[in-house]
XYZ file of C-alpha atoms in Angstrom:
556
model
C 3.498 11.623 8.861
C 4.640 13.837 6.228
C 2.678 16.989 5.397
C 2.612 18.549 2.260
C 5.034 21.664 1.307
C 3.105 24.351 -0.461
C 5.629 23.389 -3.384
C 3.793 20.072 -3.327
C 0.088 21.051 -3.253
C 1.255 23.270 -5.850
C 3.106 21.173 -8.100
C -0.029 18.414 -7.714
C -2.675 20.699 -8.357
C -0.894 21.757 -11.992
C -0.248 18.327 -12.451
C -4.028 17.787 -11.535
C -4.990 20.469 -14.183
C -3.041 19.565 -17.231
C -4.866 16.187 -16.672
C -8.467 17.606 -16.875
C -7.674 19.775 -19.815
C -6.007 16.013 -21.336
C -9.278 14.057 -20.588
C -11.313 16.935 -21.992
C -9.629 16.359 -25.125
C -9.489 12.794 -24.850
C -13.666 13.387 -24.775
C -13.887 15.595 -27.132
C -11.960 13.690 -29.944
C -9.160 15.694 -30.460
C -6.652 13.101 -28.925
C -7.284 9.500 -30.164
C -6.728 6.710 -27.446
C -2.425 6.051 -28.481
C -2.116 10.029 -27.771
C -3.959 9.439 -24.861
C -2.099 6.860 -23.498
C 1.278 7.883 -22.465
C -0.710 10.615 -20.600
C -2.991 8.657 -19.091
C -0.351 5.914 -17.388
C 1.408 9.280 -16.097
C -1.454 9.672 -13.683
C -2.540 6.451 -12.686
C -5.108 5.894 -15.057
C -5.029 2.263 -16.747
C -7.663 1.072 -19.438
C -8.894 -2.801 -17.762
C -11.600 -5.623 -19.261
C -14.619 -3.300 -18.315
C -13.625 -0.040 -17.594
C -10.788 2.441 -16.397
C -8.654 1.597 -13.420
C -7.591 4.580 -11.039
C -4.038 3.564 -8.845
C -3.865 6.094 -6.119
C -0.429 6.364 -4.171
C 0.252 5.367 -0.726
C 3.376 6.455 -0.136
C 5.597 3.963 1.722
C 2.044 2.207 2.812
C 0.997 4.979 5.555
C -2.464 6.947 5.680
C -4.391 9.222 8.156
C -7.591 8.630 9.178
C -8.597 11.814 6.977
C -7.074 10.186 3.936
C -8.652 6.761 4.512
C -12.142 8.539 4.789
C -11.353 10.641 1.610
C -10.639 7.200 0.032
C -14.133 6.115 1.347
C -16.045 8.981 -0.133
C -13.959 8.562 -3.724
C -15.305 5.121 -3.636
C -19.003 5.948 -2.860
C -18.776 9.372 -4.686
C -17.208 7.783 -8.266
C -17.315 4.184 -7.971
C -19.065 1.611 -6.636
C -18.426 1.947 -3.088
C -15.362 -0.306 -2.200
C -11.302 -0.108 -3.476
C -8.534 -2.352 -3.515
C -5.743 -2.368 -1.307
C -2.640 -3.859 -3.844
C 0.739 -5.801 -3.212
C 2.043 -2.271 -3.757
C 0.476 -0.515 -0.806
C -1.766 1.512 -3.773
C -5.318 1.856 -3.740
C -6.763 1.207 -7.087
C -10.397 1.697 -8.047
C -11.777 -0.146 -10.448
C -14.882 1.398 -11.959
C -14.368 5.110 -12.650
C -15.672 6.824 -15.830
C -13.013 9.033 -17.602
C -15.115 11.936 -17.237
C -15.202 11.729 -13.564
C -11.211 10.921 -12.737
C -9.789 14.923 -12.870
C -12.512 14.823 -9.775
C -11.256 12.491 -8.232
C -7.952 12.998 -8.671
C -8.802 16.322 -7.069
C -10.426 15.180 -4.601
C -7.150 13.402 -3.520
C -5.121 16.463 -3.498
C -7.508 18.080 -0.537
C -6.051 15.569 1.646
C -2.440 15.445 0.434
C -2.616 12.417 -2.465
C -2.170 11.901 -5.767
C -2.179 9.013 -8.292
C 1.280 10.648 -10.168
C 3.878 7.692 -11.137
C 1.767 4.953 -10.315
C 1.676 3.622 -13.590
C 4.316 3.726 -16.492
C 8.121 3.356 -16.969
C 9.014 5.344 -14.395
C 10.215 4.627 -10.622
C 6.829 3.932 -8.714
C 5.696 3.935 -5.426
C 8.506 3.445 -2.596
C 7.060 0.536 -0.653
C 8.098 0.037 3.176
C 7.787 -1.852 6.330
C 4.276 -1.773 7.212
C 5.196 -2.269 11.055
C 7.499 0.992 10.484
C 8.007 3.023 13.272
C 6.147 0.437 16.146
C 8.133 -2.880 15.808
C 9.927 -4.210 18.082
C 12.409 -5.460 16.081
C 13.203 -2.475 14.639
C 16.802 -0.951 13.774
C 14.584 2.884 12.883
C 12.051 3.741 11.493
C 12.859 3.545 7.366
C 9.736 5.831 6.456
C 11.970 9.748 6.313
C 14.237 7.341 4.222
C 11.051 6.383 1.786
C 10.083 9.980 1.738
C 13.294 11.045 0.488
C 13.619 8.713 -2.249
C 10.153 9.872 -2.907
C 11.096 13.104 -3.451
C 13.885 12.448 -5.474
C 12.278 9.994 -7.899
C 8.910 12.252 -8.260
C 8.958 13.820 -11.911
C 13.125 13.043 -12.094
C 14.039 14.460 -15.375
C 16.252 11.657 -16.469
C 13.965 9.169 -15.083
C 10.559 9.452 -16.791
C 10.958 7.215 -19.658
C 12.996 4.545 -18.680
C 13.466 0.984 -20.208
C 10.648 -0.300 -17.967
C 9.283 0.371 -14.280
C 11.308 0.555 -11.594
C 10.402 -0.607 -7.849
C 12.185 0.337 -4.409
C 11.348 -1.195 -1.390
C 12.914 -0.775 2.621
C 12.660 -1.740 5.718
C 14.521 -1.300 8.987
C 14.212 -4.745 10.458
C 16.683 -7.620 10.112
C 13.033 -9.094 9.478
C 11.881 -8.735 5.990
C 8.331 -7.880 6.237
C 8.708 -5.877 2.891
C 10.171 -8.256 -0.261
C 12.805 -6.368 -0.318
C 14.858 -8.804 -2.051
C 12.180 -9.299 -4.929
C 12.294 -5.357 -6.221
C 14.584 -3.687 -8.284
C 16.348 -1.979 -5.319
C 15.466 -3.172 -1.889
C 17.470 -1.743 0.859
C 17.712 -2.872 4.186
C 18.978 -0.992 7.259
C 21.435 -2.190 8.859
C 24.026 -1.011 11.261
C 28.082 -1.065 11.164
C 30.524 0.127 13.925
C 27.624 2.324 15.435
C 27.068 3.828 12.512
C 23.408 3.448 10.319
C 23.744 2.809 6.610
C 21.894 0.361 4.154
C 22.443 -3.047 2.896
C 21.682 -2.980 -1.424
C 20.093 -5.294 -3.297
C 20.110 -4.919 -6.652
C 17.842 -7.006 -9.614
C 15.254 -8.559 -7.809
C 11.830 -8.813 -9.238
C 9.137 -12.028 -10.300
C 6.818 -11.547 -13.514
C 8.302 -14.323 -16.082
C 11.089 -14.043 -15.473
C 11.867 -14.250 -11.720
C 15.051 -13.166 -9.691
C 15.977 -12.526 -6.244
C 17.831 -9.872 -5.501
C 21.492 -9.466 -5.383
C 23.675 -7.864 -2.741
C 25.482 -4.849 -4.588
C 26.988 -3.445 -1.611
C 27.047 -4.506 2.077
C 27.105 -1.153 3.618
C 26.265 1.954 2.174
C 26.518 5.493 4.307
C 23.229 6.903 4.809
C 24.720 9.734 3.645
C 25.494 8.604 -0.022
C 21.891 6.999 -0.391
C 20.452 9.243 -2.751
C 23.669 9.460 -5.105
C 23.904 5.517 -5.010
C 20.581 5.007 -6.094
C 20.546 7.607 -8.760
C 23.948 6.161 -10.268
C 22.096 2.448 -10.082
C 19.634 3.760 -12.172
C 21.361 5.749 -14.552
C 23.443 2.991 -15.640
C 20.421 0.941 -15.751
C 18.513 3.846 -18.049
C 21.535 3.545 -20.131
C 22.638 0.058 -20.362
C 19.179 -1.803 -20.238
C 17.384 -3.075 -22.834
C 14.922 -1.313 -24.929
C 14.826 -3.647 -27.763
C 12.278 -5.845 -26.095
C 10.357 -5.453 -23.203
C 10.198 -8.463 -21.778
C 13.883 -8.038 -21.074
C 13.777 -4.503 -20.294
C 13.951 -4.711 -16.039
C 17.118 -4.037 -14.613
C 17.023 -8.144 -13.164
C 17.863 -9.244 -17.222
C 20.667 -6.410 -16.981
C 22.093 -7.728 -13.536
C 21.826 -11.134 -15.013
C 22.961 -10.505 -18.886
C 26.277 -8.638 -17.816
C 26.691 -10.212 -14.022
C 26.788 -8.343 -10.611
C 30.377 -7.698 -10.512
C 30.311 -5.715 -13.743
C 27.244 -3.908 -12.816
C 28.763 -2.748 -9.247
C 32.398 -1.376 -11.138
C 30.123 0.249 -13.592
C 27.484 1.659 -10.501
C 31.158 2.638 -8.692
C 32.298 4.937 -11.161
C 28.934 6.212 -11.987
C 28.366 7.467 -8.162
C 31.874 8.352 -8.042
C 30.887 11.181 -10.750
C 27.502 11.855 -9.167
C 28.721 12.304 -5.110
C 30.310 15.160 -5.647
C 27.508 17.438 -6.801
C 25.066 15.962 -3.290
C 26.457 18.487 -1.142
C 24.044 17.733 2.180
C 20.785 19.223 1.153
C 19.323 15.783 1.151
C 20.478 14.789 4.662
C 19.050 18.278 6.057
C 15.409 17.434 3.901
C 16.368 13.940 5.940
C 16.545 15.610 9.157
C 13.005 17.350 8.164
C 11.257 14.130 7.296
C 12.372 12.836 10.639
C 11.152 15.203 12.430
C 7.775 15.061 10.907
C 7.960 11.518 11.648
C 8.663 11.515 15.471
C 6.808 8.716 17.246
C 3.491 9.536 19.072
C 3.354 9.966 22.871
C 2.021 6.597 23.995
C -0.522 5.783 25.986
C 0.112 5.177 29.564
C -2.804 3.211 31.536
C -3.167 -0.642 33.131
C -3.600 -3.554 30.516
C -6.332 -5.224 32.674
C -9.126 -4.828 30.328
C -6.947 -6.639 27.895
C -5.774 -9.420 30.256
C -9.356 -9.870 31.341
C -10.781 -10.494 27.889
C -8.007 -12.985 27.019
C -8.296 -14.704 29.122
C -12.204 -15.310 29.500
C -12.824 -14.688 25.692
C -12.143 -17.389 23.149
C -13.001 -15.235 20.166
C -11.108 -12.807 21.346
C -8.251 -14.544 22.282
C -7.910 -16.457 18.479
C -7.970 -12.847 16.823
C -5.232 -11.433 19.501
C -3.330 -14.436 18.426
C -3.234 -13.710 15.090
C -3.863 -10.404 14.307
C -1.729 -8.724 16.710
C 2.175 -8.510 16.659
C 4.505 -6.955 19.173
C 4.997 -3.150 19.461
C 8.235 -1.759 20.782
C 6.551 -0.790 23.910
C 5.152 -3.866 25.790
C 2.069 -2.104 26.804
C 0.845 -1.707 23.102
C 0.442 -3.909 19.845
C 0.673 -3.568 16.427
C -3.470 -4.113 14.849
C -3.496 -5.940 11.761
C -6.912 -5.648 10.239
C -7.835 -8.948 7.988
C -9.235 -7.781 4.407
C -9.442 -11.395 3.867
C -13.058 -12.254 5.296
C -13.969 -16.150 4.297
C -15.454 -16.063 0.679
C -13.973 -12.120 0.371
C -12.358 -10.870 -2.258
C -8.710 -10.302 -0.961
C -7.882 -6.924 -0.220
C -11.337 -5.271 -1.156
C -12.596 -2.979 1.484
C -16.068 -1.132 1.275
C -17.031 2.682 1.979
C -18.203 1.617 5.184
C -15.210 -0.806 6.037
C -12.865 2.514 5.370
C -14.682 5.086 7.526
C -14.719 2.349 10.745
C -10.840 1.923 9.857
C -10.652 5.632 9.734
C -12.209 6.099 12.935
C -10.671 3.556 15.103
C -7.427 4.753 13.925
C -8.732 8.715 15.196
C -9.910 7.010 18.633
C -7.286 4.545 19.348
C -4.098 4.689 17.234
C -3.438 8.373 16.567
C -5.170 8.937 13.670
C -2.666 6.623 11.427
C -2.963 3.765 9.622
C -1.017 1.294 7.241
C -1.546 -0.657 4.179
C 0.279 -3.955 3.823
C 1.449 -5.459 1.361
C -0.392 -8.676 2.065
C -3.407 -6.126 1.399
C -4.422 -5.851 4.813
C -4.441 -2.895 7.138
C -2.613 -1.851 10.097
C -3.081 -0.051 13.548
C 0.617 0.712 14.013
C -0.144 2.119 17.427
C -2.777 0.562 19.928
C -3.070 0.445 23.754
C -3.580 -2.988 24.833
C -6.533 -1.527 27.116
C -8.567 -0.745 24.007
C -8.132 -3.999 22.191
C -11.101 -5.394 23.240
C -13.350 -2.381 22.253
C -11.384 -2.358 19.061
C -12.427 -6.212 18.367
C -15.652 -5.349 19.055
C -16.166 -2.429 16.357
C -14.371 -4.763 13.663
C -16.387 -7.598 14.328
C -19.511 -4.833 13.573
C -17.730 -4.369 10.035
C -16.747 -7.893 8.790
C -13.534 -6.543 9.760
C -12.503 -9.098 12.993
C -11.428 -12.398 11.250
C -8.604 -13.525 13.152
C -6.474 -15.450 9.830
C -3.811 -13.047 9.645
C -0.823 -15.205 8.130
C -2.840 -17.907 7.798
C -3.886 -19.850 5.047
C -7.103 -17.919 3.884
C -5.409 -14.981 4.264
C -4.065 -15.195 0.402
C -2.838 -12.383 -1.376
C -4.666 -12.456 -5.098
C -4.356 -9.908 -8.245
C -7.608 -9.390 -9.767
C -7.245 -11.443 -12.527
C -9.438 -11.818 -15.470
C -12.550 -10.298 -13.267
C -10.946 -7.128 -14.244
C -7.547 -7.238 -15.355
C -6.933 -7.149 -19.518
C -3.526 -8.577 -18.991
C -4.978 -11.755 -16.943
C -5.372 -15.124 -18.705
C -7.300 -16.772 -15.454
C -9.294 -15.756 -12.748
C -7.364 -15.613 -9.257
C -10.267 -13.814 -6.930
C -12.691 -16.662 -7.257
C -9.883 -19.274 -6.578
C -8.769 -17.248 -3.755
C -12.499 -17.248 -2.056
C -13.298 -20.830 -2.511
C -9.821 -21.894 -0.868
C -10.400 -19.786 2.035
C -13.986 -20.919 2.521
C -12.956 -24.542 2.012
C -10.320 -24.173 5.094
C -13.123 -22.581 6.762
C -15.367 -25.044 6.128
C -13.080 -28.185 7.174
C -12.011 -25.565 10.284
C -8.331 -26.871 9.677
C -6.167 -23.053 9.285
C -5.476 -22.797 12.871
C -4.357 -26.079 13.215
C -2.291 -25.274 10.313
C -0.451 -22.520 11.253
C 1.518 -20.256 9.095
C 1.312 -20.552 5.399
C 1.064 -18.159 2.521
C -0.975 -18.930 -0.051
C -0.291 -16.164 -3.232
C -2.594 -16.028 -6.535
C -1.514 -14.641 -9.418
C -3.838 -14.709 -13.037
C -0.738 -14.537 -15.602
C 2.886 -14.333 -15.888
C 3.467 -11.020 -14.760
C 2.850 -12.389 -11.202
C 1.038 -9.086 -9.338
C 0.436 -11.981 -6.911
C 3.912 -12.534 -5.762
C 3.331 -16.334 -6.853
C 6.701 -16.913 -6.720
C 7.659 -16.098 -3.574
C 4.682 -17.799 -1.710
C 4.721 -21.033 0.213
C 2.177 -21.760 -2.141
C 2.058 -20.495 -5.155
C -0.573 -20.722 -7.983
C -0.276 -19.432 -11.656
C -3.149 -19.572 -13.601
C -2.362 -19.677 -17.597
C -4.780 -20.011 -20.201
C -4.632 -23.532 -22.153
C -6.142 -23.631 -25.356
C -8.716 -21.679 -23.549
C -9.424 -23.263 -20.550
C -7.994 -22.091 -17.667
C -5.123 -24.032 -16.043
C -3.091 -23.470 -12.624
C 0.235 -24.462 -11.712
C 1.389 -24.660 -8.370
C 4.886 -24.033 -6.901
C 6.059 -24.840 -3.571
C 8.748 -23.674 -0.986
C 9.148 -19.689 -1.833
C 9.667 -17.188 0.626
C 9.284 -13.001 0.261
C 11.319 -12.877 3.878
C 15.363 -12.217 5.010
C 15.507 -16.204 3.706
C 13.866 -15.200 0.336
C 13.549 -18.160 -2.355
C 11.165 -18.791 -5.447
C 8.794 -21.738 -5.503
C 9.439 -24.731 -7.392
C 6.977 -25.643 -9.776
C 5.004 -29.281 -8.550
C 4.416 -30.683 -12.486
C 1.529 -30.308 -14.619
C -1.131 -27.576 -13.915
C -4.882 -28.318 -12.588
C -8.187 -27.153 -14.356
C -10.196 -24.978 -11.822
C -12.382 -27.509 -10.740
C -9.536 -29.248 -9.099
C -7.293 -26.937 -8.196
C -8.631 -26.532 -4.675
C -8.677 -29.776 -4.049
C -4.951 -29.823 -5.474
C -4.052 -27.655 -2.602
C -5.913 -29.408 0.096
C -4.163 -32.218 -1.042
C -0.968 -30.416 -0.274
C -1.997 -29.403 3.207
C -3.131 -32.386 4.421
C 0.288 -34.110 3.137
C 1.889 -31.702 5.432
C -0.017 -32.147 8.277
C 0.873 -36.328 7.924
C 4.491 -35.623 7.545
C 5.287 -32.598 10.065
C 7.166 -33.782 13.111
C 5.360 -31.198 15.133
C 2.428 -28.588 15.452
C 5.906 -26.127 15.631
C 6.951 -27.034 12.121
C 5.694 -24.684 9.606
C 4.765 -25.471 6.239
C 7.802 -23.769 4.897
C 10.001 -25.780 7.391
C 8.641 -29.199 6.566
C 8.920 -28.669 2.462
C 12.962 -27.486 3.250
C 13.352 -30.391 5.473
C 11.754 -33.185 3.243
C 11.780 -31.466 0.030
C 9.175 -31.439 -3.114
C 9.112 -35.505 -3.179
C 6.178 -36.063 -1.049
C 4.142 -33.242 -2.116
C 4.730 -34.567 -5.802
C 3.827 -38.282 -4.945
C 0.216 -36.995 -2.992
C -0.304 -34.783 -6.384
C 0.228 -37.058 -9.127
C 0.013 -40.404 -7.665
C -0.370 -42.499 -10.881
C 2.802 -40.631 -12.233
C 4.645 -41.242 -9.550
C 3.405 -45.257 -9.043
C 4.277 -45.539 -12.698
C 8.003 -43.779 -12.133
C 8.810 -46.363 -9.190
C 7.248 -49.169 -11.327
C 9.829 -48.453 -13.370
């Protein structure tokens, strides 16, 4: 992992105190809440429904077990004893009191975090692989990479007030475990005549308006990384809109002047700016490598894993699910479900943190990951302490074994907390998953992503679920709309919208509806959802949904 410099603790802890002197006078009166503002969103700090939000920083999804129980005692210390893992790999809290957040925010910095440029029109939090570094599928490890952009986007002079927000995701596997083709930039490793560079996307994003990404440049040098991006985004900062916001993100500016235009202009722009990168990047590269060499792996017999497989059904469902392939045979990759039945998705207690934090110490070398899918991950695990591992989760609420499953739904908060929201997503969220729990039908099921989002901005990657669900106020009642068929992977595609929305009372039985229709018409337990709806298409999805409209069409 990377450690701080003393340049960083430095530069956070003045950043820390300019805040406390700004929420002093924020108290005090002397800065009304639209001076406040600005200042505010520098540092995390968002103003919800009920009460300030604070968005703490994951960098590139990776924590220590010291972090994770710092995060714990934040929670218990200044709020009310849980956080919430985001889509982002963030950490928000909802329940702080201004007075309290220069403590916290403190309180981060002892163990190397800060909530800087999580918030605002600025480039935010590099998002990455969550499997970085441990699958077994992987080209390298893309974390030094995230680090570096880090460090170059991190209080960037020309990029602090920029048309709108700006997102970066990477990974290093062909597999696309990190939506890279739904951000702004996503970059994806890839490899040409033994040499390592970066496939670019360019102008992906959802919110109203969504987009997938589009290829800007097949195969960029790893060496011209950091000049390529910065010339992406300068054009952006100077060509895109700030007339009106809702067109501000650089996927209107790909799409309003076309990705041909865009690359000559992106061309000459890094043809100005390679010059003056004269290989201090690629040596901090070399650093950030080294600081993220691979552990030295456990060597022992599986048998105590083999042995509880194979004699323990419980055990053998969660292995099933919750465990993915490491690049050494004789480990696996933990995922730890966040999505208990009737849990609020991504929510993790005090408690739930400090046994993360510890089985990370005791079994995975004291690292852990947050997922986008807002789960954690155990990038590192013997298969000889599995079982013992299964056993301390199930001790937490921590063991369900529905990783990829149907209940295991990615939600925003929606109008629980979020002033933006026009419907609730959390409660939808919990009665889905206990309703597949109930009918004991997500096994049988397989893989399918269910994602929840409570307005247009889409914080729940609706778009790009198998099943997606919008909720939208109607002449205030709230109304959900479900889309089919998307896909946040390699083979990224956004959902198609089904027809009218459902009131909540029905909207769970909308998408049992939708299950069980694919259950009748799959021509095997080895078709996925997302299989069957690109083989038949939306037609018999839309029939089981909206039977009289679609009696009445035939009629016709």
């Amino acid at each position: 992992m990377y450690r701080y410099s003393d340049f960083d603790a430095a530069f956070v802890a003045t950043r820390n105190r300019q805040f406390r002197a700004q929420v002093e006078r924020r108290i005090d009166g002397s800065l009304t809440e639209d001076e406040f503002k600005p200042l505010r969103l520098m540092n995390g700090l968002y103003l919800q429904l009920h009460a300030y939000m604070l968005r703490v920083a994951v960098p590139y999804g990776t924590l220590s077990s010291a972090q994770m129980r710092q995060l714990a005692y934040i929670a218990e210390r200044w709020d009310k004893g849980y956080g919430h893992f985001t889509t982002r790999q963030n950490i928000q809290y909802n329940w702080p009191t201004l007075g309290d957040v220069p403590d916290m925010l403190d309180a981060l910095a002892e163990v190397q975090m800060h909530a800087i440029q999580t918030s605002g029109n600025t480039i935010r939090n590099v998002t990455a692989d969550h499997f970085a570094g441990a699958a077994a599928d992987e080209i390298a490890d893309p974390r030094p990479v995230a680090e570096l952009i880090r460090q170059w986007s991190t209080d960037h002079p020309e990029f602090q007030f920029m048309p709108r927000k700006f997102k970066i995701a990477i990974t290093g596997s062909p597999n696309d475990r990190a939506v890279t083709r739904a951000h702004d930039i996503g970059l994806r490793m890839v490899e040409q005549d033994g040499a390592r560079g970066f496939e670019v996307l360019v102008g992906g994003g959802l919110g109203r308006t969504p987009m997938i990404g589009k290829v800007i440049t097949e195969f960029l040098p790893e060496a011209d990384l950091l000049p390529y991006l910065e010339a992406i985004v300068s054009v952006w900062n100077l060509i895109g809109r700030r007339d009106n916001k809702y067109k501000a993100r650089i996927k209107i500016t790909v799409h309003e002047h076309g990705i041909d235009e865009i690359r000559r202009l992106v061309d000459a722009r890094f043809a100005e700016l390679r010059p003056a990168f004269g290989g201090v990047d690629q040596q901090m590269l070399a650093e950030f490598r080294a600081q993220f060499a691979s552990p030295v792996l456990k060597s022992a017999p599986t048998d105590a894993y083999d042995t509880a497989y194979a004699k323990d059904p419980v055990f053998r469902s969660w292995a099933d699910t919750n465990l993915t392939a490491h690049r050494d045979p004789d480990h696996a990759i933990v995922q730890i479900s966040l999505k208990a039945h009737g849990a609020t998705p991504g929510d993790a207690s005090a408690d739930q943190m400090r046994a993360m934090a510890d089985l990370a110490e005791h079994y995975g070398h004291g690292e852990l990951r947050v997922s986008h899918e807002q789960n954690i991950v155990l990038p590192h695990v013997h298969k000889s302490d599995l079982p013992q591992i299964h056993a301390i989760l199930q001790q937490h609420t921590l063991a369900t074994a529905n990783i990829g499953l149907i209940s295991d739904i990615i939600a925003c908060p929606g109008m629980d907390y979020c002033a933006l929201a026009t419907a609730r997503s959390i409660p939808i969220a919990q009665e889905i998953a206990t309703r597949f729990d109930d009918l004991k039908l997500e096994h049988e099921i397989g893989d399918l992503k269910i994602k929840i989002s409570g307005c247009i901005n889409a914080c729940g990657h609706h778009h790009v679920g198998h099943i997606g669900i919008l909720g939208l106020d109607r002449a205030g009642v709230e109304n959900y709309q479900i889309t089919l068929g998307g896909d946040h992977t390699e083979t990224a595609a956004l959902g198609a919208r089904t027809g009218p929305g459902f009131p909540a009372e029905e909207i769970v039985g909308a998408v049992e509806t939708i299950v069980h229709t694919y259950l009748d018409i799959r021509e095997s337990r080895e078709e996925t959802f997302i299989d069957t709806f690109r083989r038949t298409g939306m037609a018999p999805f839309k029939a089981a949904l909206y039977p009289e409209k679609e009696a009445a069409r035939n009629a016709a």
